[in-house]
XYZ file of C-alpha atoms in Angstrom:
141
model
C 102.379 114.527 121.371
C 105.036 116.426 123.340
C 107.260 118.620 121.171
C 110.991 118.004 122.494
C 114.431 118.911 120.813
C 117.360 116.788 120.876
C 121.197 117.766 120.659
C 123.284 115.599 118.224
C 127.050 115.529 118.215
C 130.007 113.100 116.951
C 133.598 113.080 116.873
C 136.006 111.733 114.353
C 135.688 109.899 110.941
C 131.853 108.829 109.955
C 130.378 111.049 112.610
C 128.029 112.529 109.756
C 126.936 108.577 109.440
C 126.484 108.174 112.953
C 124.286 111.212 113.198
C 122.286 109.950 110.257
C 122.283 106.273 111.958
C 121.277 107.854 115.258
C 118.077 109.555 113.911
C 116.907 106.884 112.152
C 117.159 104.532 115.462
C 115.086 107.202 117.324
C 112.085 107.616 114.827
C 109.389 105.250 115.503
C 105.759 105.241 116.502
C 106.055 107.367 119.702
C 108.890 109.617 118.456
C 108.479 111.309 115.272
C 111.489 113.715 113.731
C 109.700 117.034 112.745
C 112.892 118.892 111.807
C 116.515 118.693 111.494
C 119.101 121.335 111.526
C 121.950 121.712 109.071
C 125.096 120.349 111.150
C 127.710 122.555 112.331
C 131.455 121.787 112.484
C 133.254 123.085 115.727
C 136.003 122.573 118.146
C 135.375 120.520 121.156
C 134.108 122.952 123.964
C 135.105 121.847 127.607
C 132.510 122.418 130.341
C 133.870 125.612 131.298
C 132.961 126.893 127.961
C 136.533 127.234 126.352
C 137.314 125.520 122.980
C 140.092 122.350 123.134
C 141.466 122.774 119.314
C 143.716 120.054 120.344
C 140.697 117.497 119.927
C 139.150 115.954 117.135
C 136.323 118.467 115.535
C 132.582 117.895 116.468
C 129.580 117.614 114.149
C 126.709 118.833 115.954
C 123.243 119.329 115.198
C 119.572 119.518 117.080
C 116.346 117.726 115.975
C 112.833 118.907 116.940
C 110.617 115.723 117.922
C 107.343 115.056 118.397
C 106.814 112.240 121.214
C 104.475 110.532 123.521
C 107.737 109.383 125.385
C 108.134 110.853 128.929
C 111.137 112.702 129.697
C 112.963 109.918 131.508
C 111.834 107.270 128.928
C 113.096 109.469 126.096
C 116.220 109.974 128.061
C 116.783 106.239 128.476
C 116.116 105.992 124.663
C 118.914 108.383 123.836
C 121.232 106.569 126.051
C 120.424 103.083 124.533
C 121.094 105.019 120.665
C 124.397 106.143 122.269
C 125.139 102.847 123.580
C 124.121 100.899 120.134
C 126.810 103.364 118.472
C 129.787 102.756 120.695
C 129.184 105.759 123.404
C 131.026 104.704 126.556
C 130.554 107.037 129.130
C 134.001 107.282 130.624
C 134.855 111.016 130.783
C 136.705 111.119 127.697
C 136.066 113.971 125.122
C 136.174 112.233 122.109
C 132.795 110.947 121.688
C 131.406 108.357 119.061
C 127.706 109.954 119.533
C 126.480 112.276 122.191
C 122.624 112.673 122.265
C 121.264 115.274 124.640
C 117.755 116.151 125.666
C 117.416 119.914 125.226
C 113.800 120.734 125.966
C 110.685 118.504 126.591
C 107.427 120.779 126.027
C 107.321 123.525 128.650
C 108.555 121.725 131.550
C 111.536 122.531 134.026
C 112.636 119.240 135.443
C 115.224 118.806 138.129
C 116.342 115.844 139.876
C 116.937 112.417 137.550
C 116.176 114.422 134.574
C 117.074 117.709 133.920
C 115.137 119.892 131.587
C 115.690 121.943 129.970
C 119.333 121.033 129.327
C 121.781 122.998 132.010
C 124.080 124.253 129.407
C 122.090 124.389 126.422
C 121.573 127.991 126.441
C 125.464 128.696 127.007
C 126.563 126.664 123.862
C 126.925 128.148 120.287
C 126.899 124.910 118.998
C 123.470 124.059 120.135
C 122.021 127.396 119.622
C 122.633 128.063 116.025
C 120.881 124.907 114.857
C 118.131 125.089 117.375
C 117.475 128.728 115.946
C 117.523 127.158 112.494
C 114.613 124.861 112.815
C 112.866 126.567 115.666
C 113.482 130.432 115.698
C 110.758 131.136 117.821
C 111.317 128.375 120.223
C 111.307 129.566 123.919
C 113.380 127.686 126.125
C 111.702 126.671 129.555
C 112.843 128.488 132.715
């Protein structure tokens, strides 16, 4: 089984329940949850790295998983769980659920699947929970 890290985020009322539900939906035969970081609450951070205080707060965490799924299959699964939780990819910053494949093994992948996640190492709301559960993890590349 390969070690992968998944970033989880949700906004609005019931965000903690959606994160719990997403983790439950992910865990099965070919994916085992090894560790889950304590959730952190913070502002929505735009692509340029600036916080937008006008938007609802975001609940974020990181999960370490063991999986037999390929990176592409795991990403498909994350998208399906997002959709099952009401995620609509329309560019709006408020998200019922956001699941990101942060890393998969020691691989660096480009193309349709980008691993490690291109903005993971620039986001404190990812790095802090990630460091909590895997303080010695090395981000590939």
